[in-house]
XYZ file of C-alpha atoms in Angstrom:
621
model
C 0.377 86.357 -29.721
C 0.123 83.743 -26.072
C -3.853 84.912 -25.974
C -4.167 83.983 -29.574
C -2.539 80.832 -29.293
C -4.808 80.146 -26.376
C -8.044 80.747 -28.640
C -6.982 77.874 -31.214
C -5.701 75.711 -28.826
C -9.965 76.396 -26.780
C -11.830 75.541 -30.192
C -9.464 72.632 -30.909
C -11.320 70.855 -27.922
C -14.399 71.869 -28.335
C -14.177 70.444 -31.909
C -13.238 67.386 -30.316
C -15.651 67.173 -28.357
C -18.218 68.027 -30.329
C -17.570 65.096 -32.994
C -17.138 62.756 -29.626
C -20.427 63.483 -29.262
C -21.374 63.454 -32.714
C -20.071 59.965 -32.598
C -21.595 58.580 -29.540
C -25.240 59.989 -30.608
C -24.641 58.551 -33.982
C -23.152 54.495 -32.318
C -26.421 55.119 -30.157
C -28.788 55.557 -32.865
C -27.049 52.847 -34.616
C -27.911 50.855 -31.216
C -31.394 52.092 -31.018
C -32.597 51.373 -34.342
C -30.786 47.907 -34.487
C -32.654 46.854 -30.901
C -34.929 48.160 -32.298
C -34.304 45.842 -35.675
C -34.516 42.868 -32.902
C -37.515 43.853 -31.611
C -39.289 44.162 -34.521
C -37.928 40.278 -35.646
C -38.798 39.031 -32.183
C -42.336 40.474 -32.418
C -43.407 40.355 -34.939
C -41.811 38.338 -37.762
C -41.065 35.494 -34.859
C -43.746 35.540 -33.081
C -45.079 32.050 -33.579
C -42.379 30.474 -33.075
C -42.000 31.854 -29.587
C -45.074 32.415 -28.698
C -45.253 27.486 -29.438
C -42.243 27.460 -26.980
C -43.917 29.316 -24.322
C -47.111 27.627 -24.318
C -44.748 24.020 -24.767
C -43.595 25.432 -21.191
C -47.289 25.816 -19.993
C -48.870 22.514 -22.417
C -48.326 18.768 -21.683
C -49.648 15.964 -23.900
C -50.566 13.663 -21.814
C -51.559 9.760 -23.587
C -54.678 8.299 -22.165
C -54.342 4.789 -21.839
C -57.962 2.266 -22.986
C -59.231 1.117 -20.383
C -58.649 -2.586 -21.042
C -61.330 -5.106 -22.394
C -63.392 -7.048 -19.726
C -64.281 -11.110 -20.382
C -67.228 -12.826 -19.273
C -67.946 -16.908 -19.164
C -70.963 -18.259 -21.931
C -73.297 -17.510 -18.383
C -72.224 -13.656 -17.911
C -70.582 -13.980 -15.237
C -67.588 -12.171 -15.383
C -64.608 -13.506 -14.763
C -61.617 -9.681 -15.615
C -62.668 -6.419 -14.814
C -60.555 -2.707 -14.257
C -61.278 -1.051 -11.098
C -60.058 2.278 -10.041
C -56.764 1.444 -9.261
C -54.398 4.472 -7.643
C -50.135 4.265 -8.360
C -47.393 6.495 -7.128
C -45.403 7.329 -9.538
C -42.071 9.826 -10.334
C -41.383 12.640 -12.997
C -37.914 12.194 -13.802
C -37.666 16.099 -14.855
C -39.313 17.347 -11.547
C -37.185 15.218 -9.304
C -33.403 16.744 -8.455
C -32.264 14.390 -6.347
C -33.700 10.754 -7.242
C -31.939 8.436 -3.891
C -32.492 11.394 -1.205
C -37.107 11.261 -2.830
C -36.584 7.100 -2.593
C -35.563 7.327 0.920
C -38.221 10.269 1.740
C -40.941 8.002 0.693
C -40.083 4.933 2.415
C -40.934 7.357 5.460
C -44.605 6.662 3.642
C -45.294 3.885 1.903
C -43.547 1.001 1.908
C -40.900 0.073 -1.065
C -39.565 -3.364 -1.932
C -36.122 -3.156 -3.933
C -37.874 -5.366 -6.637
C -40.285 -1.448 -7.222
C -37.189 0.732 -7.062
C -35.556 -2.274 -9.813
C -38.761 -1.923 -11.822
C -39.226 1.434 -11.721
C -35.600 1.644 -13.093
C -36.225 0.017 -15.573
C -39.499 1.502 -16.564
C -37.402 4.836 -16.289
C -35.131 4.364 -19.382
C -37.852 3.849 -21.770
C -40.089 6.870 -20.359
C -39.581 10.690 -22.016
C -37.912 12.808 -18.517
C -41.250 14.904 -18.508
C -43.621 11.993 -18.399
C -44.337 10.267 -15.139
C -43.105 6.515 -14.542
C -44.585 4.058 -11.948
C -43.243 2.671 -8.972
C -45.470 1.219 -7.103
C -49.300 0.356 -7.959
C -52.784 -0.623 -6.572
C -51.527 2.384 -3.404
C -54.715 1.404 -0.576
C -56.476 3.879 1.093
C -54.089 5.069 4.142
C -51.532 4.830 1.269
C -52.937 7.040 -1.300
C -53.776 9.357 1.697
C -50.071 10.128 3.873
C -48.688 10.764 -0.171
C -51.543 13.342 -0.188
C -51.165 14.830 3.104
C -47.073 15.232 2.495
C -47.427 16.446 -0.843
C -45.380 19.763 -0.322
C -41.920 17.261 0.677
C -42.375 14.646 -2.254
C -41.170 17.288 -5.490
C -42.094 15.119 -8.350
C -44.278 12.758 -7.084
C -47.479 12.498 -7.740
C -50.868 9.547 -6.801
C -52.458 8.914 -10.457
C -56.074 7.182 -10.588
C -55.819 4.677 -13.299
C -57.367 1.271 -14.531
C -56.836 -2.266 -12.400
C -57.495 -4.813 -13.759
C -59.112 -7.765 -10.962
C -60.348 -11.417 -11.585
C -63.571 -11.969 -8.993
C -62.714 -15.703 -9.980
C -58.809 -15.899 -9.705
C -58.783 -18.982 -7.859
C -60.523 -21.189 -9.927
C -59.715 -19.838 -13.743
C -56.016 -17.716 -12.866
C -55.077 -20.713 -15.090
C -58.015 -19.906 -18.309
C -58.448 -16.312 -18.079
C -54.528 -15.457 -17.349
C -53.368 -12.589 -15.777
C -51.503 -9.320 -16.414
C -48.003 -7.499 -15.672
C -46.118 -4.788 -15.684
C -44.825 -4.580 -18.907
C -40.957 -5.700 -19.492
C -37.732 -4.781 -21.062
C -37.985 -7.530 -23.895
C -41.777 -7.862 -23.895
C -41.538 -3.503 -24.405
C -38.724 -3.899 -28.045
C -40.972 -5.593 -29.278
C -44.742 -3.998 -28.884
C -45.902 -0.751 -31.129
C -44.360 2.011 -29.255
C -47.415 4.249 -30.587
C -50.121 2.081 -29.104
C -48.733 1.295 -26.184
C -47.622 4.813 -24.678
C -49.487 5.319 -21.649
C -50.032 1.899 -20.747
C -47.451 -0.334 -17.991
C -49.058 -3.564 -18.101
C -49.647 -6.694 -20.898
C -51.100 -9.761 -20.656
C -48.974 -12.563 -19.246
C -51.205 -15.692 -19.761
C -53.996 -17.235 -20.464
C -56.482 -15.404 -22.293
C -55.375 -12.120 -21.570
C -52.313 -13.369 -23.231
C -53.894 -14.376 -26.312
C -55.727 -12.308 -26.774
C -54.091 -9.459 -25.724
C -54.391 -7.878 -29.535
C -58.800 -7.959 -28.590
C -58.359 -6.213 -25.220
C -56.089 -3.659 -25.667
C -57.380 -0.004 -27.670
C -55.321 2.440 -29.036
C -54.633 4.910 -26.806
C -55.767 8.571 -26.482
C -53.845 12.051 -25.453
C -55.018 15.316 -23.761
C -53.695 18.271 -24.240
C -53.336 20.537 -20.120
C -51.768 23.323 -19.264
C -49.072 22.750 -15.985
C -47.806 25.054 -13.585
C -44.596 25.936 -12.621
C -44.948 22.595 -10.392
C -45.929 20.780 -12.955
C -49.596 20.041 -11.813
C -52.325 20.034 -14.153
C -54.547 23.464 -13.740
C -55.693 22.909 -17.043
C -57.676 20.527 -19.352
C -57.411 22.114 -22.978
C -58.346 19.264 -24.866
C -59.212 15.703 -25.373
C -58.914 12.560 -27.898
C -60.152 9.715 -25.882
C -58.941 6.632 -26.743
C -60.169 3.962 -29.247
C -62.169 1.499 -27.612
C -60.730 -2.188 -26.641
C -62.719 -5.340 -26.990
C -64.651 -6.912 -24.456
C -64.807 -11.300 -24.818
C -67.059 -13.999 -24.081
C -66.008 -17.493 -23.690
C -67.053 -20.547 -24.329
C -67.014 -21.729 -20.069
C -69.993 -21.992 -18.354
C -68.653 -20.534 -15.009
C -70.726 -22.531 -12.889
C -70.145 -25.735 -13.939
C -66.003 -24.498 -13.908
C -66.866 -23.853 -10.130
C -68.974 -27.502 -9.758
C -65.440 -28.634 -11.205
C -63.467 -26.792 -9.096
C -65.178 -27.735 -6.004
C -65.593 -31.763 -6.490
C -61.444 -31.927 -6.850
C -61.362 -29.904 -3.327
C -58.341 -28.899 -3.651
C -55.994 -31.576 -4.778
C -53.824 -32.089 -7.755
C -56.259 -32.784 -10.971
C -57.459 -31.695 -13.689
C -61.131 -31.801 -16.007
C -61.603 -30.413 -19.544
C -65.564 -30.489 -20.706
C -66.316 -29.927 -24.264
C -69.424 -29.632 -26.413
C -68.061 -32.343 -28.187
C -69.908 -31.368 -31.745
C -68.257 -27.527 -31.810
C -65.046 -28.081 -29.636
C -66.260 -25.344 -27.389
C -64.587 -25.651 -23.803
C -67.153 -25.486 -21.107
C -64.327 -26.430 -18.068
C -60.539 -26.431 -18.076
C -59.984 -26.688 -14.562
C -56.539 -26.877 -12.730
C -56.066 -27.630 -8.744
C -55.170 -26.524 -6.819
C -55.225 -22.942 -8.285
C -53.504 -19.244 -7.305
C -54.686 -15.903 -6.668
C -53.983 -14.400 -9.759
C -54.530 -10.465 -9.015
C -51.164 -11.452 -6.888
C -49.448 -10.535 -10.564
C -51.161 -7.428 -11.897
C -49.381 -4.824 -8.994
C -46.362 -7.305 -9.168
C -46.721 -10.217 -7.421
C -44.005 -9.892 -4.071
C -40.567 -12.096 -4.927
C -41.208 -14.319 -1.135
C -44.745 -15.398 -2.143
C -43.409 -15.715 -6.023
C -41.164 -18.548 -4.140
C -43.762 -19.520 -1.873
C -45.719 -20.387 -5.015
C -42.973 -22.479 -6.834
C -42.026 -24.090 -4.462
C -44.559 -24.954 -3.376
C -45.654 -29.144 -3.084
C -48.840 -28.644 -4.972
C -47.506 -26.510 -8.211
C -49.982 -24.191 -8.774
C -49.202 -22.536 -11.144
C -48.928 -25.574 -13.275
C -51.342 -25.684 -15.800
C -52.774 -29.094 -15.925
C -54.918 -29.014 -18.533
C -52.264 -28.435 -20.798
C -49.024 -29.004 -19.333
C -49.616 -31.868 -16.723
C -48.653 -35.533 -18.966
C -50.062 -38.699 -17.161
C -50.034 -42.057 -18.657
C -53.321 -42.480 -19.700
C -54.106 -46.480 -18.188
C -57.635 -48.147 -19.244
C -59.324 -44.986 -21.071
C -57.219 -45.641 -24.140
C -58.484 -48.889 -23.945
C -62.140 -48.382 -26.484
C -59.426 -46.961 -29.187
C -57.129 -49.372 -28.783
C -60.325 -51.986 -29.337
C -61.175 -49.965 -32.390
C -57.564 -49.419 -34.030
C -57.915 -53.814 -33.036
C -61.157 -53.429 -35.682
C -59.601 -51.136 -38.008
C -57.030 -53.370 -38.954
C -58.699 -56.394 -39.074
C -56.915 -58.561 -35.929
C -59.781 -59.423 -34.464
C -63.792 -59.026 -35.794
C -65.734 -57.975 -32.899
C -67.142 -61.488 -31.800
C -63.712 -62.661 -31.639
C -62.491 -63.560 -28.219
C -59.543 -63.246 -25.665
C -58.650 -66.131 -22.614
C -57.871 -63.586 -19.895
C -56.710 -66.654 -16.921
C -55.176 -63.283 -14.860
C -52.168 -63.256 -16.629
C -50.158 -62.811 -20.014
C -46.600 -63.493 -21.125
C -44.572 -63.371 -24.595
C -43.941 -66.422 -26.130
C -40.219 -68.035 -24.843
C -40.191 -65.603 -21.476
C -40.989 -66.191 -17.809
C -42.315 -62.775 -16.775
C -45.942 -62.097 -16.047
C -48.043 -58.900 -17.224
C -50.646 -58.883 -14.324
C -54.701 -58.664 -14.866
C -55.796 -56.077 -12.610
C -57.940 -59.176 -11.419
C -55.987 -61.717 -10.030
C -59.015 -64.946 -10.700
C -58.854 -63.855 -14.482
C -61.814 -62.844 -16.415
C -62.515 -66.085 -18.667
C -63.142 -65.675 -22.458
C -63.448 -61.864 -23.915
C -65.288 -60.174 -25.968
C -63.996 -56.354 -27.437
C -67.142 -54.916 -25.827
C -66.853 -57.413 -22.802
C -62.837 -56.251 -22.356
C -63.581 -52.479 -22.738
C -66.615 -52.241 -19.705
C -64.953 -54.797 -18.004
C -61.197 -52.918 -18.197
C -59.381 -56.542 -18.904
C -56.151 -56.359 -19.203
C -55.054 -59.072 -20.761
C -56.800 -58.628 -23.654
C -55.576 -55.543 -24.451
C -51.603 -57.114 -23.780
C -52.417 -59.836 -26.721
C -54.003 -56.992 -29.242
C -50.833 -54.466 -28.186
C -48.920 -57.574 -28.713
C -51.179 -58.695 -32.218
C -51.352 -55.297 -33.492
C -46.857 -54.629 -32.932
C -46.277 -50.898 -30.747
C -45.423 -48.816 -34.346
C -49.216 -49.565 -35.332
C -50.103 -48.340 -32.261
C -48.351 -45.928 -31.755
C -50.371 -44.261 -35.555
C -53.812 -45.574 -33.735
C -53.817 -43.371 -30.878
C -51.982 -40.404 -32.775
C -54.466 -40.860 -35.000
C -57.536 -39.521 -31.774
C -55.364 -36.969 -31.424
C -52.249 -37.482 -28.441
C -49.065 -36.623 -29.196
C -49.701 -33.675 -29.710
C -50.808 -30.528 -29.505
C -54.700 -29.708 -30.186
C -54.255 -26.649 -31.281
C -56.261 -24.833 -28.433
C -56.069 -21.047 -28.984
C -54.379 -20.401 -26.458
C -51.667 -22.265 -26.414
C -48.810 -23.164 -24.327
C -49.900 -27.118 -24.270
C -48.433 -29.842 -24.288
C -47.744 -32.774 -27.291
C -47.152 -35.589 -24.747
C -45.509 -38.705 -26.261
C -46.855 -41.796 -27.842
C -44.056 -44.314 -28.329
C -42.673 -45.340 -31.271
C -39.308 -47.977 -32.391
C -38.416 -44.617 -34.295
C -39.023 -42.043 -30.695
C -36.819 -44.011 -28.670
C -33.639 -44.691 -31.069
C -33.517 -41.112 -32.133
C -34.275 -40.101 -28.244
C -32.547 -42.698 -26.328
C -30.775 -44.660 -28.899
C -32.248 -48.023 -27.762
C -33.955 -50.374 -30.269
C -37.579 -51.116 -28.727
C -38.506 -54.034 -27.435
C -41.684 -56.145 -27.304
C -42.594 -56.164 -23.231
C -42.475 -52.248 -23.047
C -45.809 -53.058 -26.347
C -47.655 -54.582 -22.978
C -47.530 -51.446 -21.087
C -48.272 -49.593 -24.121
C -51.452 -51.322 -24.535
C -53.322 -50.900 -21.206
C -51.971 -46.975 -21.275
C -48.311 -47.130 -18.884
C -44.850 -47.368 -19.744
C -43.254 -44.240 -21.777
C -46.990 -43.418 -22.651
C -48.009 -40.158 -21.248
C -50.894 -37.820 -22.378
C -52.541 -34.667 -21.609
C -55.791 -34.621 -19.864
C -57.142 -32.020 -23.063
C -56.127 -34.213 -25.385
C -57.713 -36.982 -23.801
C -61.122 -35.162 -23.819
C -60.519 -34.399 -26.878
C -60.145 -38.143 -28.385
C -63.374 -39.024 -26.628
C -65.380 -36.397 -28.241
C -63.601 -38.408 -31.842
C -65.798 -41.572 -30.347
C -68.524 -39.383 -29.666
C -69.050 -38.215 -33.162
C -68.176 -41.440 -33.880
C -65.196 -40.117 -36.430
C -65.000 -36.537 -36.486
C -62.116 -34.875 -34.546
C -62.580 -31.590 -33.768
C -60.097 -28.060 -32.711
C -60.872 -27.038 -29.050
C -60.302 -23.172 -27.834
C -61.913 -20.473 -25.841
C -63.179 -17.548 -27.535
C -66.516 -17.184 -28.152
C -67.275 -14.090 -29.510
C -65.168 -10.512 -28.873
C -67.966 -7.590 -28.673
C -66.972 -3.848 -28.890
C -66.474 -2.620 -25.257
C -69.485 0.852 -26.328
C -71.475 -0.179 -28.634
C -72.036 -4.202 -27.654
C -71.914 -4.465 -31.488
C -70.506 -7.827 -31.887
C -67.356 -7.928 -34.052
C -65.842 -11.690 -34.246
C -67.670 -14.571 -33.760
C -66.088 -17.779 -33.148
C -66.650 -21.068 -35.768
C -65.433 -24.471 -34.402
C -62.473 -25.432 -35.890
C -61.902 -27.313 -39.242
C -62.504 -31.244 -37.927
C -60.827 -33.965 -38.683
C -62.259 -37.405 -40.225
C -60.949 -40.394 -37.414
C -62.143 -43.018 -40.812
C -62.734 -46.806 -39.578
C -63.801 -49.422 -42.487
C -67.214 -50.724 -40.358
C -69.597 -47.372 -39.206
C -71.029 -50.752 -37.465
C -67.992 -50.442 -34.841
C -67.981 -47.124 -33.006
C -71.628 -47.900 -32.271
C -70.277 -51.516 -30.466
C -67.361 -49.690 -28.850
C -69.950 -46.450 -27.585
C -71.892 -49.623 -26.183
C -69.327 -51.059 -24.252
C -68.665 -48.228 -22.913
C -72.356 -47.363 -21.771
C -71.948 -51.040 -20.217
C -69.178 -49.054 -18.072
C -71.438 -47.047 -16.273
C -75.145 -48.741 -16.326
C -73.835 -52.661 -17.241
C -73.657 -55.197 -14.738
C -70.063 -55.623 -14.297
C -69.169 -52.747 -15.222
C -65.971 -50.984 -13.735
C -68.280 -47.954 -12.948
C -71.879 -48.637 -12.512
C -71.411 -47.093 -9.090
C -71.791 -43.658 -10.642
C -73.786 -44.248 -13.378
C -76.517 -45.815 -10.927
C -79.768 -43.797 -10.639
C -79.564 -41.429 -13.595
C -82.089 -40.365 -15.261
C -79.450 -39.981 -18.829
C -77.595 -41.973 -20.895
C -73.772 -41.853 -20.603
C -70.991 -43.675 -21.575
C -67.330 -43.776 -20.178
C -63.934 -45.807 -19.440
C -62.405 -45.674 -15.686
C -58.320 -45.276 -15.540
C -55.509 -46.345 -12.973
C -52.453 -45.482 -14.220
C -49.383 -46.534 -11.944
C -46.625 -44.235 -10.824
C -44.559 -46.586 -9.032
C -43.877 -49.976 -11.116
C -44.812 -53.098 -9.576
C -42.335 -55.811 -8.719
C -43.491 -59.753 -9.678
C -45.115 -61.569 -7.947
C -45.318 -57.946 -5.038
C -48.441 -56.837 -4.438
C -50.281 -52.969 -4.563
C -50.485 -52.063 -1.103
C -52.051 -48.762 -1.374
C -51.793 -48.166 2.937
C -48.857 -48.791 2.469
C -47.341 -46.476 0.024
C -47.375 -42.247 0.236
C -49.455 -40.092 -1.649
C -47.179 -38.637 -3.284
C -47.212 -42.352 -5.413
C -49.831 -43.758 -4.934
C -52.756 -43.897 -8.616
C -53.713 -41.328 -10.022
C -57.262 -41.506 -11.247
C -58.591 -41.027 -14.562
C -62.334 -41.409 -15.906
C -63.953 -39.951 -19.415
C -67.285 -40.085 -20.456
C -70.258 -38.721 -22.682
C -73.246 -37.379 -22.925
C -75.894 -38.261 -24.276
C -75.688 -41.580 -25.477
C -78.025 -41.139 -28.330
C -77.021 -37.494 -29.234
C -73.625 -36.826 -27.953
C -73.579 -33.056 -26.270
C -70.597 -33.039 -23.341
C -67.018 -35.144 -23.815
C -65.339 -34.333 -20.762
C -61.694 -36.137 -19.231
C -61.282 -36.340 -15.032
C -57.670 -36.744 -13.696
C -57.462 -36.747 -9.974
C -53.530 -37.331 -9.058
C -52.758 -39.964 -6.561
C -56.257 -40.741 -6.369
C -56.601 -44.144 -6.645
C -58.266 -45.894 -8.563
C -60.677 -44.131 -11.386
C -63.986 -45.387 -10.757
C -63.779 -45.056 -6.759
C -62.506 -41.169 -7.337
C -63.123 -39.987 -10.913
C -66.171 -40.878 -12.010
C -68.367 -39.587 -9.361
C -66.945 -36.558 -10.049
C -68.053 -36.819 -13.848
C -71.686 -37.816 -13.068
C -71.838 -34.980 -10.453
C -70.579 -32.736 -13.686
C -73.308 -33.960 -15.975
C -75.653 -34.041 -13.889
C -75.126 -30.225 -13.382
C -74.905 -29.393 -17.388
C -78.296 -31.447 -17.684
C -79.932 -29.853 -14.793
C -79.128 -26.349 -16.111
C -79.731 -27.089 -19.925
C -83.344 -28.236 -18.640
C -84.216 -24.871 -16.196
C -83.136 -22.719 -19.375
C -85.194 -24.525 -21.219
C -88.294 -24.034 -19.001
C -87.501 -20.572 -18.083
């Protein structure tokens, strides 16, 4: 009985063990089937998905920035070029300790607080796998030391790219302008797709005004990278769309001569093709090296430029405003003829001074003994102040204002790079609205000789001179002549002269009379600039101007030797040539240069000689 009971218990245990074995085997089989199903799902059903994810860990899409279009002068001198440049970049996703890495980098390369600030600003706008520039324009030594210590600098790359370079930076900085690093405000306005991979944008001048032509569309590269993120293979490359090369109206040889003639004095020269408005010269001195701005200008250097007595960052051709002095006398003489207040033969008596009725104040002529009886033509080429005091009184300030605005003063010329000041031609309305005061008759006397509140820019003065040369047609100045495809060289845009506006006068002969009087300024026996016209083998017309910086009290003499340089008179001169068929109109302003006939007129003659000599040389091969 005991043996039977033991046998039964043993059989039960064996059955239990068997059931457990079967259950375990079933569970294992189910697990194996599940795993096999999952493997089948991953390997077959989801194969393409995981292959793509795997490739994403190896393949990067790298934007390829388009090379920036070059800029040339009308005589095909290169003004803005692209040169191979090396920059130091950090890839954020490969940097584990940024402060430590920056400290390590500082041992090898000088990194300023400005560099770091700019890097952190750019980093916010880039994806973590994209390189962010830390320092641009590395020299050969810096490139070598970074490369030699590459193993100590995870996430750091030295990247070769195309950097902007200006061969004639000092002479054309204001006109050509410069590029600089894209800032936060600019980035928000940009088309992100077009500017991927681009760190620079036009900041001033032509570079800014024609950014849409100079910047092409980016391409991209598919590259295979290793675990450290270094490129080991190029898979595919879509080249960027080409930008445009720009050809300006500026004559480089004439521009360089203008800058040389100013000799680093504060001043400006503008020369136009009076027939079309094409700007031949736009010189503003002193200049500055625009290459300093490309990689991010050092704060100390920038502060020095801002504090400089010569204000080199000011584009005097468009933003410098000056009293025009006697250069506006031909325009006012035409206004007197147009209004019927004068005839060509009518004379005014100049005893050396003029007083308004009921006033004891004397408005003096530059010639103390006076000029005697003068008609309009004589008053212009002898630059008699009294004739124009009387004319200004008869015109009145508002008609005087309207006459000068007809010639383009007091308003932007509309030049294609913008950034110009309007200047000021005063009127009763202007003084009432700006100062809350009435206009006084004595103030009209000052405006009549280009003084007082009157302010013009050199560009306005040149375009007004072109109006006289054109006998009434006003043209809009422009700098871009042509845009060409940078790859094929084919012209894609040709600039056309802006629409002219007629300044109409009742008698066409008035233009001839005024032009003849301006010709006498330089070729006549009593002309104020006759020395500058001597020996010229072409005929030109001109007008001198001297603008006071400080006022002279009644009864006092102006002694140039006793006046500090910065308070001495500005020297001005306008001219156009040849008289019989004008091609070029110009304006010269030399700040604190003294008399226009002594300082500004000889510069104009030098430029005109060069212009016509070059034309003859080109014509005869």
